[in-house]
Short mmCIF file of C-alpha atoms and ligand atoms in Angstrom, two decimals:
data_model
loop_
_atom_site.label_atom_id
_atom_site.label_comp_id
_atom_site.label_asym_id
_atom_site.label_seq_id
_atom_site.Cartn_x
_atom_site.Cartn_y
_atom_site.Cartn_z
CA MET A 118 78.66 110.09 105.93
CA PRO A 119 81.60 112.33 105.61
CA HIS A 120 84.93 110.78 104.55
CA ALA A 121 86.76 111.78 108.09
CA THR A 122 84.25 109.78 110.06
CA LEU A 123 84.50 106.83 107.89
CA ALA A 124 88.24 107.21 107.73
CA ALA A 125 88.15 107.61 111.60
CA GLU A 126 86.88 103.59 111.76
CA PHE A 127 89.32 102.46 109.25
CA VAL A 128 92.14 103.67 111.11
CA ALA A 129 90.66 102.42 114.57
CA ASP A 130 92.20 98.93 113.42
CA GLU A 131 95.76 100.23 113.29
CA PRO A 132 97.14 96.98 112.08
CA ARG A 133 95.14 96.79 108.96
CA ALA A 134 95.39 100.49 108.51
CA HIS A 135 99.16 100.02 108.52
CA TRP A 136 98.88 96.64 106.42
CA HIS A 137 96.87 98.70 103.62
CA ASP A 138 99.14 101.49 103.59
CA GLN A 139 102.26 99.00 103.16
CA THR A 140 100.27 97.44 100.17
CA LEU A 141 99.48 100.08 98.43
CA TRP A 142 102.85 101.67 98.72
CA TRP A 143 104.53 98.62 97.67
CA ALA A 144 102.55 99.24 94.44
CA ARG A 145 103.75 102.65 94.20
CA ALA A 146 107.22 101.63 94.36
CA LYS A 147 106.66 99.31 91.56
CA ARG A 148 105.23 102.11 89.57
CA ASP A 149 108.33 104.12 90.16
CA LYS A 150 110.60 101.31 89.38
CA ALA A 151 108.82 100.41 86.02
CA ALA A 152 108.63 104.42 85.02
CA HIS A 153 112.42 104.75 85.83
CA CYS A 154 113.03 101.95 83.23
CA VAL A 155 111.63 104.25 80.53
CA PRO A 156 113.90 107.09 79.48
CA GLU A 157 111.00 108.86 77.68
CA TRP A 158 108.57 108.42 80.22
CA GLU A 159 108.22 112.26 80.64
CA GLN A 160 107.81 112.56 76.95
CA LEU A 161 105.32 109.88 76.94
CA ARG A 162 103.25 111.77 79.74
CA GLU A 163 103.23 114.92 77.96
CA ALA A 164 102.21 113.04 74.52
CA ALA A 165 99.10 111.51 76.50
CA ALA A 166 98.37 114.59 78.09
CA GLN A 167 98.45 116.47 74.83
CA ILE A 168 96.49 113.56 72.59
CA LYS A 169 93.70 113.44 75.74
CA ALA A 170 93.55 117.29 75.63
CA ALA A 171 92.74 117.41 71.54
CA THR A 172 90.20 114.61 71.95
CA MET A 173 88.25 116.44 74.36
CA ALA A 174 88.53 119.48 72.41
CA ASN A 175 86.69 117.84 69.71
CA LEU A 176 85.00 114.98 71.39
CA ALA A 177 81.82 115.38 69.47
CA HIS A 178 83.68 114.85 66.21
CA TYR A 179 85.22 111.91 67.50
CA LEU A 180 82.51 110.35 68.88
CA GLU A 181 80.70 110.58 65.54
CA GLN A 182 83.84 108.62 63.86
CA PHE A 183 84.00 105.93 66.08
CA GLU A 184 80.39 105.50 65.84
CA ALA A 185 80.24 105.27 61.79
CA ASN A 186 83.20 103.26 61.68
CA ALA A 187 82.35 100.81 64.43
CA MET A 188 78.93 100.31 62.69
CA ARG A 189 80.88 99.83 59.48
CA LEU A 190 82.62 96.81 61.06
CA GLY A 191 79.31 95.49 62.25
CA ALA A 192 78.95 96.60 65.71
CA GLN A 193 75.59 98.28 66.98
CA VAL A 194 76.03 101.60 68.79
CA HIS A 195 73.70 102.71 71.44
CA TRP A 196 73.77 105.98 73.55
CA ALA A 197 73.04 106.54 77.14
CA ALA A 198 72.71 109.88 78.40
CA ASN A 199 72.65 108.70 82.08
CA ALA A 200 72.92 105.40 84.46
CA ALA A 201 69.22 104.62 84.37
CA GLU A 202 69.26 104.66 80.37
CA HIS A 203 72.71 102.64 80.35
CA ASN A 204 71.05 99.96 82.42
CA GLU A 205 67.82 99.61 80.42
CA ILE A 206 69.65 99.40 77.33
CA VAL A 207 71.85 96.65 78.35
CA LEU A 208 68.70 94.91 79.97
CA GLY A 209 66.69 95.34 76.63
CA ILE A 210 69.64 93.88 74.52
CA LEU A 211 69.74 91.05 77.08
CA GLU A 212 65.91 90.37 77.20
CA ARG A 213 65.89 90.17 73.31
CA HIS A 214 68.31 87.27 73.55
CA GLY A 215 66.64 85.33 76.36
CA VAL A 216 70.03 86.10 78.36
CA ARG A 217 69.68 84.54 81.93
CA TRP A 218 73.46 84.51 82.89
CA LEU A 219 76.10 87.00 81.96
CA VAL A 220 79.79 87.07 82.62
CA LYS A 221 81.45 90.55 82.94
CA SER A 222 84.86 91.67 82.95
CA LYS A 223 85.91 94.46 85.29
CA SER A 224 84.13 97.59 84.50
CA MET A 225 83.90 100.71 86.57
CA LEU A 226 81.29 102.08 84.45
CA THR A 227 78.89 99.41 85.26
CA GLU A 228 79.87 99.92 88.80
CA GLU A 229 78.93 103.79 88.57
CA CYS A 230 75.58 102.63 86.65
CA HIS A 231 74.87 99.96 89.65
CA LEU A 232 74.37 97.57 86.84
CA ASN A 233 74.52 94.23 88.59
CA PRO A 234 72.02 94.71 91.09
CA PHE A 235 69.60 96.21 88.41
CA LEU A 236 70.01 93.10 86.26
CA GLU A 237 69.49 90.77 89.30
CA ARG A 238 66.60 92.24 90.17
CA HIS A 239 65.45 91.39 86.64
CA GLY A 240 66.15 88.01 87.00
CA ILE A 241 69.49 87.96 85.23
CA GLU A 242 72.26 86.39 87.14
CA VAL A 243 75.61 88.28 86.91
CA VAL A 244 79.05 86.71 87.55
CA ASP A 245 81.99 89.16 87.75
CA THR A 246 85.03 87.21 86.42
CA ASP A 247 87.80 89.27 87.14
CA LEU A 248 89.22 87.69 90.47
CA GLY A 249 89.07 90.66 92.76
CA GLU A 250 85.75 91.73 91.33
CA ARG A 251 84.51 87.80 92.25
CA ILE A 252 85.83 88.52 95.68
CA VAL A 253 84.24 91.63 96.24
CA GLN A 254 80.99 90.49 94.68
CA LEU A 255 80.90 87.17 96.88
CA ALA A 256 81.55 89.28 99.97
CA GLY A 257 78.53 91.64 99.03
CA GLU A 258 80.73 94.50 98.85
CA ARG A 259 81.82 96.98 96.02
CA PRO A 260 85.42 97.42 94.73
CA SER A 261 87.89 99.50 97.23
CA HIS A 262 89.99 100.18 94.55
CA ILE A 263 89.66 100.49 90.89
CA ILE A 264 92.98 98.44 89.85
CA MET A 265 92.68 95.94 92.60
CA PRO A 266 89.05 95.77 93.81
CA ALA A 267 89.91 93.50 96.62
CA VAL A 268 93.12 94.99 97.93
CA ASN A 269 91.72 95.55 101.25
CA PHE A 270 90.84 91.69 102.07
CA LYS A 271 93.77 89.74 103.64
CA ARG A 272 94.12 85.96 102.29
CA GLU A 273 92.87 84.62 105.37
CA GLU A 274 89.67 86.86 105.03
CA ILE A 275 89.43 85.54 100.79
CA GLY A 276 90.05 81.63 102.26
CA LYS A 277 86.90 82.37 104.67
CA LEU A 278 85.26 83.64 102.14
CA PHE A 279 85.84 80.72 99.57
CA HIS A 280 85.20 78.26 102.32
CA GLU A 281 81.59 79.53 102.36
CA HIS A 282 80.62 80.06 98.89
CA LEU A 283 83.01 77.78 96.88
CA GLY A 284 83.89 74.93 99.43
CA THR A 285 87.24 75.32 99.66
CA GLU A 286 89.11 73.98 102.78
CA ALA A 287 88.40 75.61 105.72
CA GLY A 288 91.41 77.65 106.84
CA ALA A 289 93.17 77.63 103.53
CA SER A 290 94.97 80.71 102.74
CA ASP A 291 97.63 79.84 100.14
CA PRO A 292 97.12 82.45 97.39
CA ASN A 293 98.02 79.67 94.63
CA TYR A 294 95.34 77.06 96.19
CA LEU A 295 92.55 79.76 96.18
CA THR A 296 93.21 81.02 92.56
CA GLU A 297 92.95 77.58 91.43
CA ALA A 298 89.90 77.28 93.14
CA ALA A 299 88.45 80.64 91.92
CA ARG A 300 89.63 79.57 88.29
CA GLN A 301 87.57 75.92 88.38
CA HIS A 302 84.61 77.83 89.74
CA LEU A 303 84.86 80.43 87.09
CA ARG A 304 85.28 78.01 84.50
CA ASP A 305 81.85 76.74 84.81
CA LYS A 306 80.47 80.06 84.79
CA PHE A 307 82.28 80.93 81.27
CA LEU A 308 80.82 77.72 79.87
CA ALA A 309 77.59 78.24 81.11
CA ALA A 310 77.11 81.96 80.03
CA ASP A 311 75.02 83.20 77.51
CA ALA A 312 76.49 86.67 76.95
CA GLY A 313 79.92 88.42 77.97
CA LEU A 314 79.93 92.35 79.01
CA THR A 315 83.50 94.13 78.97
CA GLY A 316 84.37 97.60 79.79
CA VAL A 317 86.48 99.64 77.33
CA ASN A 318 89.94 101.08 77.99
CA PHE A 319 90.26 102.65 74.68
CA ALA A 320 88.18 103.17 71.94
CA ILE A 321 89.64 104.37 68.67
CA ALA A 322 87.68 106.86 66.44
CA GLU A 323 89.66 106.35 63.25
CA THR A 324 89.19 102.29 63.35
CA GLY A 325 86.02 101.92 65.15
CA GLY A 326 87.68 98.96 67.40
CA PHE A 327 88.44 99.04 70.82
CA VAL A 328 90.82 97.48 73.72
CA VAL A 329 90.32 96.16 76.78
CA CYS A 330 93.25 95.52 79.12
CA THR A 331 93.12 92.37 81.82
CA ASN A 332 95.92 90.44 83.51
CA GLU A 333 93.78 87.23 83.61
CA GLY A 334 92.11 87.28 80.41
CA ASN A 335 88.56 87.10 81.56
CA ALA A 336 87.32 89.52 79.14
CA ASP A 337 88.42 87.27 76.17
CA LEU A 338 86.97 84.09 77.54
CA GLY A 339 84.00 85.78 78.47
CA VAL A 340 83.18 87.34 75.19
CA SER A 341 84.34 84.48 73.08
CA LEU A 342 82.33 81.73 73.80
CA PRO A 343 78.82 83.52 74.05
CA LYS A 344 77.33 85.01 71.09
CA LEU A 345 76.61 87.98 72.65
CA HIS A 346 79.16 90.62 73.48
CA ILE A 347 78.42 94.14 75.18
CA ALA A 348 80.90 96.78 75.72
CA CYS A 349 80.13 99.81 77.98
CA MET A 350 82.05 102.69 77.81
CA GLY A 351 82.18 106.29 79.09
CA LEU A 352 82.68 108.94 76.56
CA GLU A 353 85.94 109.83 77.55
CA LYS A 354 87.66 106.59 76.47
CA LEU A 355 88.21 107.72 73.08
CA ILE A 356 91.57 108.30 71.60
CA PRO A 357 91.87 109.52 67.62
CA ARG A 358 94.23 107.48 65.83
CA ALA A 359 95.54 103.52 66.35
CA LYS A 360 99.16 104.98 66.74
CA ASP A 361 98.22 106.68 69.95
CA LEU A 362 97.32 103.49 71.41
CA GLY A 363 101.18 102.63 72.06
CA VAL A 364 101.63 105.79 74.24
CA PHE A 365 98.92 104.96 76.57
CA LEU A 366 99.51 101.08 76.90
CA ARG A 367 103.23 101.99 77.67
CA LEU A 368 101.86 104.30 80.47
CA LEU A 369 98.63 102.47 81.70
CA ALA A 370 100.10 99.04 83.02
CA ARG A 371 103.36 100.80 84.62
CA SER A 372 101.15 103.35 86.47
CA ALA A 373 98.86 100.77 87.38
CA THR A 374 101.11 97.87 88.40
CA GLY A 375 104.33 98.49 87.33
CA GLN A 376 104.21 95.76 84.86
CA PRO A 377 105.61 96.83 81.37
CA ILE A 378 102.37 95.86 79.70
CA THR A 379 99.20 94.23 80.78
CA SER A 380 98.94 90.48 80.21
CA TYR A 381 96.21 90.79 77.64
CA SER A 382 95.43 94.08 75.50
CA SER A 383 92.67 92.54 73.75
CA HIS A 384 91.49 94.36 70.34
CA PHE A 385 87.85 94.53 69.38
CA HIS A 386 87.19 95.17 65.41
CA GLY A 387 83.32 94.24 65.23
CA PRO A 388 81.58 91.00 66.34
CA MET A 389 82.88 87.73 65.40
CA PRO A 390 81.39 85.97 62.57
CA GLY A 391 77.28 84.85 63.56
CA CYS A 392 77.79 86.85 66.72
CA GLU A 393 76.46 90.32 67.94
CA LEU A 394 78.39 93.18 69.24
CA HIS A 395 77.04 95.93 70.83
CA ILE A 396 78.68 99.11 72.33
CA VAL A 397 77.07 101.28 74.77
CA LEU A 398 78.20 104.93 75.01
CA VAL A 399 77.61 106.65 78.19
CA ASP A 400 77.43 110.23 79.43
CA ASN A 401 76.19 110.33 82.54
CA GLY A 402 77.74 113.45 83.86
CA ARG A 403 80.42 113.38 81.78
CA SER A 404 79.34 116.47 79.15
CA ALA A 405 78.78 118.58 82.13
CA ILE A 406 82.26 117.90 83.44
CA LEU A 407 83.31 118.90 79.76
CA GLY A 408 81.96 121.86 79.63
CA SER A 409 83.77 123.10 82.88
CA ASP A 410 86.98 124.80 82.54
CA GLU A 411 88.27 123.78 85.85
CA PHE A 412 87.60 119.94 85.97
CA ARG A 413 87.43 119.15 82.11
CA ARG A 414 91.25 117.83 82.51
CA SER A 415 89.71 115.00 84.90
CA LEU A 416 88.02 113.21 81.80
CA ASN A 417 91.79 112.77 80.49
CA CYS A 418 91.99 109.94 83.28
CA ILE A 419 92.87 106.36 82.16
CA ARG A 420 91.84 104.82 85.35
CA CYS A 421 95.29 103.47 86.03
CA GLY A 422 94.85 104.00 90.11
CA ALA A 423 98.28 105.36 90.58
CA CYS A 424 96.90 108.37 92.37
CA MET A 425 95.37 105.95 94.91
CA ASN A 426 98.38 104.16 95.55
CA THR A 427 100.52 107.21 96.45
CA CYS A 428 97.99 109.27 97.89
CA PRO A 429 98.71 109.42 102.06
CA VAL A 430 95.03 109.76 102.92
CA TYR A 431 93.69 106.98 100.75
CA ARG A 432 96.25 104.71 101.82
CA ARG A 433 95.46 105.20 105.37
CA SER A 434 91.89 105.60 104.96
CA GLY A 435 90.78 102.84 102.64
CA GLY A 436 88.76 103.04 99.67
CA TYR A 437 85.11 102.59 101.17
CA SER A 438 85.69 105.71 103.40
CA TYR A 439 85.13 107.71 100.04
CA GLU A 440 81.61 106.18 99.26
CA ALA A 441 82.28 106.82 95.70
CA THR A 442 82.52 104.17 92.60
CA VAL A 443 86.01 105.66 92.28
CA PRO A 444 87.65 106.50 95.35
CA GLY A 445 90.94 108.33 95.95
CA PRO A 446 92.16 111.69 94.42
CA ILE A 447 90.62 111.50 91.14
CA GLY A 448 87.15 110.14 92.34
CA SER A 449 87.41 113.31 95.03
CA ILE A 450 87.19 115.35 91.57
CA LEU A 451 84.77 113.15 89.80
CA ALA A 452 82.06 112.38 92.55
CA PRO A 453 81.42 115.93 93.54
CA ALA A 454 80.64 116.86 89.80
CA GLY A 455 77.81 114.26 90.00
CA ASP A 456 76.50 115.04 93.72
CA MET A 457 78.21 118.10 95.14
CA LYS A 458 76.37 117.88 98.45
CA ARG A 459 76.81 114.44 99.12
CA PHE A 460 80.25 114.19 98.33
CA ALA A 461 81.17 117.58 99.80
CA SER A 462 83.67 116.18 102.19
CA LEU A 463 85.93 114.41 99.57
CA PRO A 464 87.96 117.10 98.20
CA HIS A 465 88.80 118.04 101.97
CA ALA A 466 90.23 114.38 102.25
CA CYS A 467 93.56 115.64 100.59
CA SER A 468 96.72 116.76 102.12
CA LEU A 469 97.40 118.70 98.68
CA CYS A 470 100.75 117.15 98.56
CA GLY A 471 100.82 116.83 94.68
CA SER A 472 101.98 113.31 94.91
CA CYS A 473 99.10 112.29 93.03
CA THR A 474 99.54 115.08 90.39
CA ASP A 475 103.42 113.80 90.22
CA VAL A 476 102.41 110.47 89.26
CA CYS A 477 99.31 110.51 87.12
CA PRO A 478 100.40 109.36 83.60
CA VAL A 479 98.36 111.80 81.80
CA LYS A 480 99.25 114.98 83.87
CA ILE A 481 96.06 115.76 85.37
CA ASP A 482 96.63 118.45 88.04
CA ILE A 483 94.82 116.57 90.39
CA HIS A 484 95.52 118.50 93.55
CA HIS A 485 95.02 121.89 91.76
CA GLN A 486 91.28 120.65 91.17
CA LEU A 487 90.57 119.14 94.39
CA LEU A 488 91.58 122.91 95.69
CA THR A 489 89.15 124.69 93.13
CA TRP A 490 86.49 122.11 94.44
CA ARG A 491 87.03 123.37 98.08
CA HIS A 492 86.18 126.68 96.86
CA GLU A 493 83.15 125.43 94.96
CA ILE A 494 81.82 123.47 97.79
CA ALA A 495 82.30 126.56 100.27
CA ALA A 496 80.71 129.12 97.56
CA HIS A 497 77.67 126.57 97.42
CA GLY A 498 77.21 126.55 101.24
CA HIS A 499 78.06 122.86 101.71
CA LEU A 500 80.78 123.10 104.16
CA PRO A 501 79.66 122.08 107.75
CA LEU A 502 79.40 124.86 110.21
CA THR A 503 82.60 123.91 112.31
CA LYS A 504 84.66 123.64 109.34
CA LEU A 505 83.51 126.79 108.07
CA MET A 506 84.08 128.81 111.40
CA ALA A 507 87.40 127.60 111.65
CA MET A 508 88.11 128.69 108.42
CA LYS A 509 86.80 132.12 108.87
CA ALA A 510 88.62 132.29 112.16
CA ALA A 511 91.97 131.11 110.20
CA SER A 512 90.99 133.73 107.25
CA PHE A 513 90.80 136.64 109.77
CA VAL A 514 94.03 135.25 111.43
CA PHE A 515 96.04 135.28 108.19
CA ARG A 516 94.72 138.83 106.75
CA HIS A 517 96.33 140.08 110.38
CA PRO A 518 99.82 139.81 110.38
CA TRP A 519 100.41 140.96 114.23
CA LEU A 520 97.66 138.53 115.16
CA TYR A 521 99.12 135.37 113.33
CA ARG A 522 102.47 136.40 115.05
CA MET A 523 101.12 136.61 118.13
CA ALA A 524 99.04 133.26 118.03
CA GLY A 525 102.17 131.73 117.00
CA LYS A 526 103.74 132.82 120.01
CA ALA A 527 100.81 131.66 121.93
CA ALA A 528 100.78 128.25 120.30
CA ARG A 529 104.33 127.68 121.04
CA ALA A 530 103.70 128.63 124.70
CA ILE A 531 100.70 126.68 125.33
CA VAL A 532 101.01 123.36 123.12
CA PRO A 533 104.07 121.81 125.29
CA LEU A 534 101.73 122.30 128.35
CA LEU A 535 98.96 120.30 127.08
CA PRO A 536 98.70 116.75 128.27
CA ARG A 537 99.48 114.02 125.85
CA PHE A 538 96.23 112.48 125.78
CA MET A 539 94.90 115.90 124.19
CA VAL A 540 97.01 115.30 121.25
CA TYR A 541 97.04 111.27 121.01
CA ASN A 542 93.45 110.16 121.77
CA ARG A 543 91.16 107.97 120.13
CA LEU A 544 89.24 110.70 118.82
CA ASN A 545 92.33 112.14 116.98
CA ALA A 546 92.87 108.98 114.66
CA TRP A 547 95.24 110.78 112.54
CA GLY A 548 97.72 111.60 115.40
CA ARG A 549 98.29 107.78 115.73
CA GLN A 550 99.06 107.35 112.10
CA ARG A 551 101.22 110.16 111.20
CA GLU A 552 104.74 109.34 109.66
CA LEU A 553 105.98 111.13 112.62
CA PRO A 554 109.04 109.87 115.00
CA PRO A 555 107.18 107.80 117.78
CA MET A 556 105.50 109.84 120.65
CA PRO A 557 107.24 109.96 123.74
CA LYS A 558 105.73 108.53 126.64
CA LYS A 559 106.50 111.46 128.88
CA SER A 560 104.13 114.23 128.82
CA PHE A 561 104.81 117.27 126.87
CA ARG A 562 104.84 119.04 129.97
CA ARG A 563 107.84 117.27 131.48
CA LEU A 564 109.76 117.30 128.23
CA TYR A 565 109.62 121.14 128.35
CA ARG A 566 110.67 121.33 131.69
CA GLN A 567 113.38 119.23 130.86
CA ARG A 568 114.50 121.19 127.73
CA GLY A 569 114.41 124.33 129.94
CA LYS A 570 116.62 123.02 132.73
CA LYS A 571 118.87 122.03 129.94
CA ALA A 572 119.03 125.36 128.39
CA GLU A 573 119.75 127.18 131.89
CA ARG A 574 122.64 124.41 132.48
S1 SF4 B 207 93.97 110.41 87.90
FE1 SF4 B 207 95.93 110.13 86.57
S2 SF4 B 207 96.98 108.95 88.27
FE2 SF4 B 207 94.61 109.03 89.01
S3 SF4 B 207 93.68 106.94 88.11
FE3 SF4 B 207 93.28 108.57 86.65
S4 SF4 B 207 95.16 108.27 85.09
FE4 SF4 B 207 95.62 107.49 87.17
#
């Protein structure tokens, strides 16, 4: 379904849309405060952008270096060309170890590959151990935000969900009580797990180690108790040197949640004694993006979520309206690269305000890339007919200044005469959500007449 249709459904529940908007804006404000406390913030962003650009320019070299060093440390490295191969590799490892119960820390890559339903079809129970991920898993949903997967759930809804699945008191919505209930519930899962699976935030080519950032410590617990650890990472997670890590860790937490550092930045260098560590390197369309001059920089993304928190469209339309694994501005670049026709509406779900580009810690020119996608989508004939006609009409008007001036005058004369319901109605959901002064109760026509009379006086 196009983004606009799903967004209209979301904003139809006005109080929820407002609450969602305010919640995300709170995260954006925290990010601003945290960034302003670091005088060298802009230098850090520039350094991160340059490190990422250099890495992408030599990605094949760094991947081979990482593989060699990771194997030297005792890890087993696997390469997956796409999601299906990734899932088969993970399943093969789990089956060889007779795993029936897997605990997983947050990994957008495994969401992208739809690993959970795949493993469950093969009789392996998967438990997401990140609290937000566990909430959406119990609800049978997918994450609506990459950092705060359950940001669209109100605490009362979580209370109801936990009452149904974890047996908490009916009507309980106290966050401390619910968190403690989740903690007890997950503890049993950790103790019973046969294997732990994590994502990777940063993989370091020169050492062969990698870093996983969490706030709950669930990745550490999930891989410390079982003897098998599988780490799944997209090719773009590489950084060349250990000394580069400080740049990204300082940027990531501040951009994501406004914290100076994530509570746990866990470093893994080879398997623990008597254990196995498997690293699965996944392409799944990344090489194609790397080969594109226009969109290569989107691979620099460190998945902080800051562009979502600041985006006026994401905040008011919710993560599910994007229907992509990664929603929001960066998701609207990545998703059409995988399936241009299906996600053709996403680059249009953007006001081109540039706020995403301003906050991005690795200086991705997000709104420019979204504009480029619009051109690509139009060139490939994926625009809906109504939009195509409207754009052709606009293009014609813009190419004829006399027509443009006449249209402006006509609009000025006609719009004030329109009845109020033509602007503020159920179909025009955006009209009710804009940050404009409240619409006066009087119709445009009456206001126009009054203004005319005042002018005469
Ligand atoms: S594009 Fe930039 S702001 Fe958005 S998630 Fe990625 S790193 Fe963060």
